[in-house]
Short mmCIF file of N, CA and C in Angstrom, two decimals:
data_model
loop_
_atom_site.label_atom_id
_atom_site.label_comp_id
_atom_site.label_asym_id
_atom_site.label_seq_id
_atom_site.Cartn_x
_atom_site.Cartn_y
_atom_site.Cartn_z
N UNK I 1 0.84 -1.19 0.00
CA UNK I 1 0.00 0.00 0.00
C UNK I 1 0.89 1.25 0.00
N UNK I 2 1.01 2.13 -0.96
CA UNK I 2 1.04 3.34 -0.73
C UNK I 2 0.91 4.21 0.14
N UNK I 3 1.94 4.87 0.74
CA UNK I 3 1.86 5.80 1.66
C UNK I 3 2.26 7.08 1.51
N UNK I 4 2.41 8.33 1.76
CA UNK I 4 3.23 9.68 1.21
C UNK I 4 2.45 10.47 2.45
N UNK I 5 3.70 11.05 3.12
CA UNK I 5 3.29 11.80 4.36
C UNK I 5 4.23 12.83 4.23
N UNK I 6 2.94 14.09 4.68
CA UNK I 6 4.08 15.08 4.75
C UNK I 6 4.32 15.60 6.50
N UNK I 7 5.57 16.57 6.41
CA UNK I 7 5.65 17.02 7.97
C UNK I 7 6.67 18.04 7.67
N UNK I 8 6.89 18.50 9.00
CA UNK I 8 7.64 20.03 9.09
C UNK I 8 6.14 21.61 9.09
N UNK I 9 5.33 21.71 8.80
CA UNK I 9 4.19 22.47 8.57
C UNK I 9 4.30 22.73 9.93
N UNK I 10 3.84 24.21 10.11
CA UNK I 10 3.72 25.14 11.42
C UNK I 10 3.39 26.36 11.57
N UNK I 11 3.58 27.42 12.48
CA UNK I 11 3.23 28.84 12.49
C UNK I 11 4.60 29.38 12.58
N UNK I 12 4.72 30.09 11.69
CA UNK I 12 6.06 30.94 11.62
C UNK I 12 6.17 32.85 11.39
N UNK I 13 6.78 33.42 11.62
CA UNK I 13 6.40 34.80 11.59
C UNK I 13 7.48 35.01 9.88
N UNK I 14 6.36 36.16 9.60
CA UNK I 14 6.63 36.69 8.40
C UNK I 14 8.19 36.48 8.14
N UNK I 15 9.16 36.34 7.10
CA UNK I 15 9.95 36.85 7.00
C UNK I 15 11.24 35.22 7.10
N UNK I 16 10.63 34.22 7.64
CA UNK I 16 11.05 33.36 8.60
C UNK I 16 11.01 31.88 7.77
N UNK I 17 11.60 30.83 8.25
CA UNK I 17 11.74 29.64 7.10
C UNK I 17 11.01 28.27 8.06
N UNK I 18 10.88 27.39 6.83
CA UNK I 18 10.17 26.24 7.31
C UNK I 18 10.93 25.36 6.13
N UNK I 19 11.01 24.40 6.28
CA UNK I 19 11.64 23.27 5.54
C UNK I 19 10.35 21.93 5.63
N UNK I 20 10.21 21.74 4.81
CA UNK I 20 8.86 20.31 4.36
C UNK I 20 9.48 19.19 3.79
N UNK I 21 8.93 18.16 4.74
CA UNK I 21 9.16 16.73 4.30
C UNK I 21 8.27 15.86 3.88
N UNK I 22 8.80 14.87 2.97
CA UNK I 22 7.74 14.20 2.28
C UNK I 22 8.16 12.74 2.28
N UNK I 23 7.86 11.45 3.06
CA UNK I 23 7.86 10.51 2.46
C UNK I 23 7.19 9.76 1.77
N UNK I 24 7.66 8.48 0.70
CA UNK I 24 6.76 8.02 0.37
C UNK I 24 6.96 6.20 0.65
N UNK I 25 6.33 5.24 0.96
CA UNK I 25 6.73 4.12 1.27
C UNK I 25 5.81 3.47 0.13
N UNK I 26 5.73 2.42 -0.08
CA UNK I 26 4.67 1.07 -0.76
C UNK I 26 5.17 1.62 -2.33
N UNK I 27 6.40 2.67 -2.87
CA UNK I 27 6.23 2.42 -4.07
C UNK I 27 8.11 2.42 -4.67
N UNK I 28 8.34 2.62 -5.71
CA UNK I 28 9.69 2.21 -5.98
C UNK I 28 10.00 4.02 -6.01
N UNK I 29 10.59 4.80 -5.06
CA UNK I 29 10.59 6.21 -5.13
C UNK I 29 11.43 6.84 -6.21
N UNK I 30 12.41 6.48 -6.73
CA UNK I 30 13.35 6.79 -7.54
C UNK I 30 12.06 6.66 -9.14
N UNK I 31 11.12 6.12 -9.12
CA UNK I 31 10.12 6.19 -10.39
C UNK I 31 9.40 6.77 -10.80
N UNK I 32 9.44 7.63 -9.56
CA UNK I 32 8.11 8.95 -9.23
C UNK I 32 9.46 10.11 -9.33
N UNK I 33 8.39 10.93 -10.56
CA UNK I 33 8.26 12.82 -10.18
C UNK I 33 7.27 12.68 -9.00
N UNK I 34 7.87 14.13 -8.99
CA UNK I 34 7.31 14.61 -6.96
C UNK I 34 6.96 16.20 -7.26
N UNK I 35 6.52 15.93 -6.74
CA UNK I 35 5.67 17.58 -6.78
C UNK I 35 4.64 18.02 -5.20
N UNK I 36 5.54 19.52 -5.39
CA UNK I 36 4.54 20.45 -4.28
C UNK I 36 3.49 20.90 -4.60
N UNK I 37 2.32 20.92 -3.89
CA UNK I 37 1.42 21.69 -4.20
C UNK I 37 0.57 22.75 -2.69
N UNK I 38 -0.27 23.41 -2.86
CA UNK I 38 -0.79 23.92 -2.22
C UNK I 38 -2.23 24.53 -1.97
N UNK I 39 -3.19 24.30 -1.04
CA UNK I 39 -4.35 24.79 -1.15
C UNK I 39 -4.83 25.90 0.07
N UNK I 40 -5.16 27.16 -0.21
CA UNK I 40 -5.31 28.21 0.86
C UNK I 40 -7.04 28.37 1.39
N UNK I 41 -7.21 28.06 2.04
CA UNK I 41 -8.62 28.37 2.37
C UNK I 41 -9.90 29.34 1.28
N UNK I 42 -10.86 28.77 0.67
CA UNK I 42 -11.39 29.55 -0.28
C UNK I 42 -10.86 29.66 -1.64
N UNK I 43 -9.59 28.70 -1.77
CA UNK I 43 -8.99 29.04 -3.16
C UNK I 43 -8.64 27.60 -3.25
N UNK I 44 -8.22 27.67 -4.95
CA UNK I 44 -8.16 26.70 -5.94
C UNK I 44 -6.57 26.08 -5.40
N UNK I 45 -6.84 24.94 -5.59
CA UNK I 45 -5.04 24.42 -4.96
C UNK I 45 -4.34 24.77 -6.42
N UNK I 46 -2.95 24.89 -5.59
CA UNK I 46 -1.89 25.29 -6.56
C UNK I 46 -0.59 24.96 -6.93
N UNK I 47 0.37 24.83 -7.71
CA UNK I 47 1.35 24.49 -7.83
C UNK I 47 2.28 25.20 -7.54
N UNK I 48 3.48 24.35 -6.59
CA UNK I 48 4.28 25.46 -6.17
C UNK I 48 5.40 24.99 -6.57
N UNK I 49 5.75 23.60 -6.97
CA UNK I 49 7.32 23.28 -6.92
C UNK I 49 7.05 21.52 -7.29
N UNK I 50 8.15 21.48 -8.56
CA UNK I 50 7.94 19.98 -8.65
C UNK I 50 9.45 19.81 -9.28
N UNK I 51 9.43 18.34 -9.40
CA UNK I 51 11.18 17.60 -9.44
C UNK I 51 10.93 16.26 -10.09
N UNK I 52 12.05 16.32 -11.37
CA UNK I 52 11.94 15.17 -11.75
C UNK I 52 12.47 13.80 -11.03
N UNK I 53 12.26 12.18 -11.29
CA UNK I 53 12.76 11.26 -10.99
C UNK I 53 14.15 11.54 -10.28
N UNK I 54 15.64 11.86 -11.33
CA UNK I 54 16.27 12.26 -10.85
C UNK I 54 16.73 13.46 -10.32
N UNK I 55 16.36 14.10 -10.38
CA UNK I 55 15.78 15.67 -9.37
C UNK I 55 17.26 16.66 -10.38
N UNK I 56 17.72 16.14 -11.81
CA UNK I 56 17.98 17.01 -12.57
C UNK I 56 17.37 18.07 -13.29
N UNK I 57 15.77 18.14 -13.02
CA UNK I 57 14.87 18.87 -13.19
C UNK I 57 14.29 19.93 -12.37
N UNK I 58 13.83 21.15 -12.45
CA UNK I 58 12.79 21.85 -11.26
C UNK I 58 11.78 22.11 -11.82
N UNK I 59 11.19 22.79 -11.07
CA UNK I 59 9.78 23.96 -11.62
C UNK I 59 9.37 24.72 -10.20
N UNK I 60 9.56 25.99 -10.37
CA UNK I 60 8.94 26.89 -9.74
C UNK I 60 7.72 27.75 -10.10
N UNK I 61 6.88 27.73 -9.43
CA UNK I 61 5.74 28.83 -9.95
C UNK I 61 6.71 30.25 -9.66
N UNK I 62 6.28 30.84 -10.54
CA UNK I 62 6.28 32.50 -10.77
C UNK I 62 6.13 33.11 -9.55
N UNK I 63 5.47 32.94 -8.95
CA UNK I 63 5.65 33.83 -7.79
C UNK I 63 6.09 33.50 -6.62
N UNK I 64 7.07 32.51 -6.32
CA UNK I 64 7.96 32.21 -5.82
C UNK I 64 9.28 33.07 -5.36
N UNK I 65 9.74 33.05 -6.97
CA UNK I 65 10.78 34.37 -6.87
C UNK I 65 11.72 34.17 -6.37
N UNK I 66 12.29 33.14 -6.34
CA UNK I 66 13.63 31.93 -5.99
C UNK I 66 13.56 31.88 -4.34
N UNK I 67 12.35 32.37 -3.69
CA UNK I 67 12.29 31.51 -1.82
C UNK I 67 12.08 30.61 -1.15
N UNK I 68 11.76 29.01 -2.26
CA UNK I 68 11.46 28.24 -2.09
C UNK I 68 12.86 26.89 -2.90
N UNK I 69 13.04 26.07 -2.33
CA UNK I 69 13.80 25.37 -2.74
C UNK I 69 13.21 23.62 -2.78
N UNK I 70 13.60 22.98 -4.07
CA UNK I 70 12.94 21.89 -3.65
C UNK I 70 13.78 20.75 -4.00
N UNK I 71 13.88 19.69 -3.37
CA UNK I 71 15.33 18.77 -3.36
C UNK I 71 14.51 17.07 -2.94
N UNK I 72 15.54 16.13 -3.34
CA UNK I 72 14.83 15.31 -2.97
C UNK I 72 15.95 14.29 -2.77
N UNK I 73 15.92 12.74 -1.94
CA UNK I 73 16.84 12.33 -1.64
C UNK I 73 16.50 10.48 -2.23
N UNK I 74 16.99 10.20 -3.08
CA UNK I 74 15.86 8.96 -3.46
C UNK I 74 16.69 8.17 -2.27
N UNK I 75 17.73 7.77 -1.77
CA UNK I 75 18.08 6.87 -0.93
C UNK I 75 17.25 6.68 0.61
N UNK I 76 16.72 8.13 0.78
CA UNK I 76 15.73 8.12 1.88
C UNK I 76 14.20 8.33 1.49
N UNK I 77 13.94 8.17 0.22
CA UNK I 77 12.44 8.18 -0.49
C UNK I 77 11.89 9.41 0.58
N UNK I 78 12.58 10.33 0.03
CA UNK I 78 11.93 11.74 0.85
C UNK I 78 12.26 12.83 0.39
N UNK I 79 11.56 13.72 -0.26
CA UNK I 79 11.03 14.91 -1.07
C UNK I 79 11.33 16.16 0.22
N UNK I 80 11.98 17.30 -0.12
CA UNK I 80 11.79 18.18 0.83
C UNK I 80 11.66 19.45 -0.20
N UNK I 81 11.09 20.50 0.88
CA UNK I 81 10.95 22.29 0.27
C UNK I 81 11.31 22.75 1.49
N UNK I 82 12.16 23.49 0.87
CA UNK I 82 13.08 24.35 1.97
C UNK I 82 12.14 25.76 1.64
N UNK I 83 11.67 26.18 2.64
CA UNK I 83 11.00 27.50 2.30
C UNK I 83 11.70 28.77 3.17
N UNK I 84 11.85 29.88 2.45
CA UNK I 84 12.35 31.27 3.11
C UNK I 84 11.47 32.38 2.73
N UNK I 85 12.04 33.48 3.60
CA UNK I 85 11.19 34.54 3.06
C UNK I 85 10.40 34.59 3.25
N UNK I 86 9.29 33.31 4.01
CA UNK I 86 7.75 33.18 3.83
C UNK I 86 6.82 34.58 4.40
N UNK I 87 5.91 34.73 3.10
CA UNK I 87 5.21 35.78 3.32
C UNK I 87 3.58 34.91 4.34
N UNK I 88 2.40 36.14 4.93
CA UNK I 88 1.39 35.80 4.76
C UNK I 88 0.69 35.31 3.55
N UNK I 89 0.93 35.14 2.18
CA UNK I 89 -0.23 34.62 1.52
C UNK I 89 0.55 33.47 1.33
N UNK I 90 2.05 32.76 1.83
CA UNK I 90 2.33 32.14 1.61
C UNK I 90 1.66 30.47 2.69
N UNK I 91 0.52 30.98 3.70
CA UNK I 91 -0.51 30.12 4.38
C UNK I 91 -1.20 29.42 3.68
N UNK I 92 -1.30 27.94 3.75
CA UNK I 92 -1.90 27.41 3.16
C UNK I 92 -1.72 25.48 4.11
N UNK I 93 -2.42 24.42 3.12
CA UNK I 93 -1.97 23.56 2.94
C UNK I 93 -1.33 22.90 2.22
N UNK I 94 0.19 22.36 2.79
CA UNK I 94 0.82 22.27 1.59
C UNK I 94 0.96 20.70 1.21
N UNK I 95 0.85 20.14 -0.06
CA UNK I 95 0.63 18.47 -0.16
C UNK I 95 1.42 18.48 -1.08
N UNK I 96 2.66 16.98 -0.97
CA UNK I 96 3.27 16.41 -1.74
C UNK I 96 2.31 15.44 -2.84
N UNK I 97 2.72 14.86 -3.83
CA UNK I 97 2.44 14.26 -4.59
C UNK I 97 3.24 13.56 -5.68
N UNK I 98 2.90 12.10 -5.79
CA UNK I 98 3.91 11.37 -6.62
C UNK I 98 3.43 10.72 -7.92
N UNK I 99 4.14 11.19 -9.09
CA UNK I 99 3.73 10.66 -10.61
C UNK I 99 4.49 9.48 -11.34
N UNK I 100 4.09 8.90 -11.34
CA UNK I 100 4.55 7.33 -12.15
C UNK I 100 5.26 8.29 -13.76
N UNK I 101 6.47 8.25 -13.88
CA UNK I 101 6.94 9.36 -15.03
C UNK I 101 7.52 8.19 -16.13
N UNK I 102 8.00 8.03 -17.18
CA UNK I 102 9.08 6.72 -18.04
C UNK I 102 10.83 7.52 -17.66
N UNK I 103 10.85 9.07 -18.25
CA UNK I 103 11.88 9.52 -18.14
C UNK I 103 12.49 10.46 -16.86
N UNK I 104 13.81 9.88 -16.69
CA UNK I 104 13.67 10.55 -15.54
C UNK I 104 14.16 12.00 -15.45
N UNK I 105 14.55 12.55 -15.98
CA UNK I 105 14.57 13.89 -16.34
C UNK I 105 13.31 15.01 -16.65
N UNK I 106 11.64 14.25 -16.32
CA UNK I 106 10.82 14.78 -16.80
C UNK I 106 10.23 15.59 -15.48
N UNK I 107 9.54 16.29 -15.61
CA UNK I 107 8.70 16.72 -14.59
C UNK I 107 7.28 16.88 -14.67
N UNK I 108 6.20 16.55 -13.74
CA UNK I 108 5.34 16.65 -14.40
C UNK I 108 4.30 17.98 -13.29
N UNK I 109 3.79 18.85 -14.43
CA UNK I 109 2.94 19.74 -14.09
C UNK I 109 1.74 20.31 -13.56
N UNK I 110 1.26 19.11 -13.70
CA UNK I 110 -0.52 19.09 -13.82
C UNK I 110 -0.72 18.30 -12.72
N UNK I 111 -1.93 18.72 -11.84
CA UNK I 111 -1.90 17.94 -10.58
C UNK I 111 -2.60 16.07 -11.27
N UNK I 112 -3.34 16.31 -12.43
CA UNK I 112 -3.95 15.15 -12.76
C UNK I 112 -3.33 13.92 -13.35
N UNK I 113 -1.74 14.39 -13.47
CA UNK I 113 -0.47 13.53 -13.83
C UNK I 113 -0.21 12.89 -12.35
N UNK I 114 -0.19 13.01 -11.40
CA UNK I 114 -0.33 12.49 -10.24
C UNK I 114 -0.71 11.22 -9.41
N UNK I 115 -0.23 10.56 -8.88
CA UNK I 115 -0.96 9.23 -8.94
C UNK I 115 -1.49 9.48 -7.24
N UNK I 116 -0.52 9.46 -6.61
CA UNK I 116 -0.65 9.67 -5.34
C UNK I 116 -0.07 10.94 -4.55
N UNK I 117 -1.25 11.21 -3.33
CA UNK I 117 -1.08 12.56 -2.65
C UNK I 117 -1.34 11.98 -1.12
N UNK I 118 -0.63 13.13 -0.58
CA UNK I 118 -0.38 13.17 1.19
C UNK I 118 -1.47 13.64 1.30
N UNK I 119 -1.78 13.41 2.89
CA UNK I 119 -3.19 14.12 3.51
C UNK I 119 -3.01 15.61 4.05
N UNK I 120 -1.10 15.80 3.72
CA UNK I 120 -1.05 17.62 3.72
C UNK I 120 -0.55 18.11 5.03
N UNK I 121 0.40 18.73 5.30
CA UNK I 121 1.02 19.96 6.02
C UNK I 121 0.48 21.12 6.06
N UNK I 122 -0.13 21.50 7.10
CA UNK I 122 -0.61 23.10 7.36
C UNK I 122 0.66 23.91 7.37
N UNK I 123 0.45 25.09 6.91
CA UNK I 123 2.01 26.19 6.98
C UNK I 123 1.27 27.29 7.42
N UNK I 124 1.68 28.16 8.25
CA UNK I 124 0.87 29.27 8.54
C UNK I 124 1.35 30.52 9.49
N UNK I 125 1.76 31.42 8.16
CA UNK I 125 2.64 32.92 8.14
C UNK I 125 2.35 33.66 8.90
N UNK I 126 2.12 34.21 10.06
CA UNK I 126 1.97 35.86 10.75
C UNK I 126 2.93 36.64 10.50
N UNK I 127 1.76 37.79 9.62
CA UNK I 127 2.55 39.11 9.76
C UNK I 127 3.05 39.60 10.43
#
């Protein structure tokens, strides 16, 4: 069975960093793209950060603005986002997710490329 858990999520003051972990167990991790995502209360979830198989790939959303970092370790099947800078709209829930990819240099974009998702890390900024 498939598992993918995230942790590190907390209350942090404006300005201030959080680092997110992601494992995943029940699948072969080195086969999966991995991808961040995020959903804020009242709004559409979103993409914040994804990595190919061999994590020679990134993707940052645009409004990021290089404060987010995303890395992954296949020997410990665990995905992390190093986050800085974090603003208030940067509150949300944040969920890993893992895509069955062929190449590993690919990344994939779309949350519906996705096979499996965590039940999510709360993050949550004061101004």
């Amino acid at each position: 069975q498939v598992q993918v858990v995230e942790s590190g999520g907390g209350l942090v003051q404006a300005g201030g960093s959080l680092t997110l972990s992601c494992t995943a167990s029940g699948l072969t991790f080195d086969d999966y793209a991995m991808g961040w995502f995020r959903q804020a209360p009242g709004k559409e979830r979103e993409r914040v950060s994804c990595i190919s198989r061999s994590g020679i790939s990134t993707y940052y959303a645009d409004f990021l603005k290089g404060r987010f970092t995303i890395s992954r370790d296949n020997a410990k099947n665990t995905l992390y986002l190093q986050m800085n800078s974090l603003k208030p709209e940067d509150t949300a829930m944040y969920f890993c997710a893992a895509g069955s990819v062929a190449l590993g240099w690919y990344v994939l974009l779309e949350s519906y490329e996705y096979n499996y998702w965590g039940q999510g890390t709360q993050v949550t900024v004061s101004s």
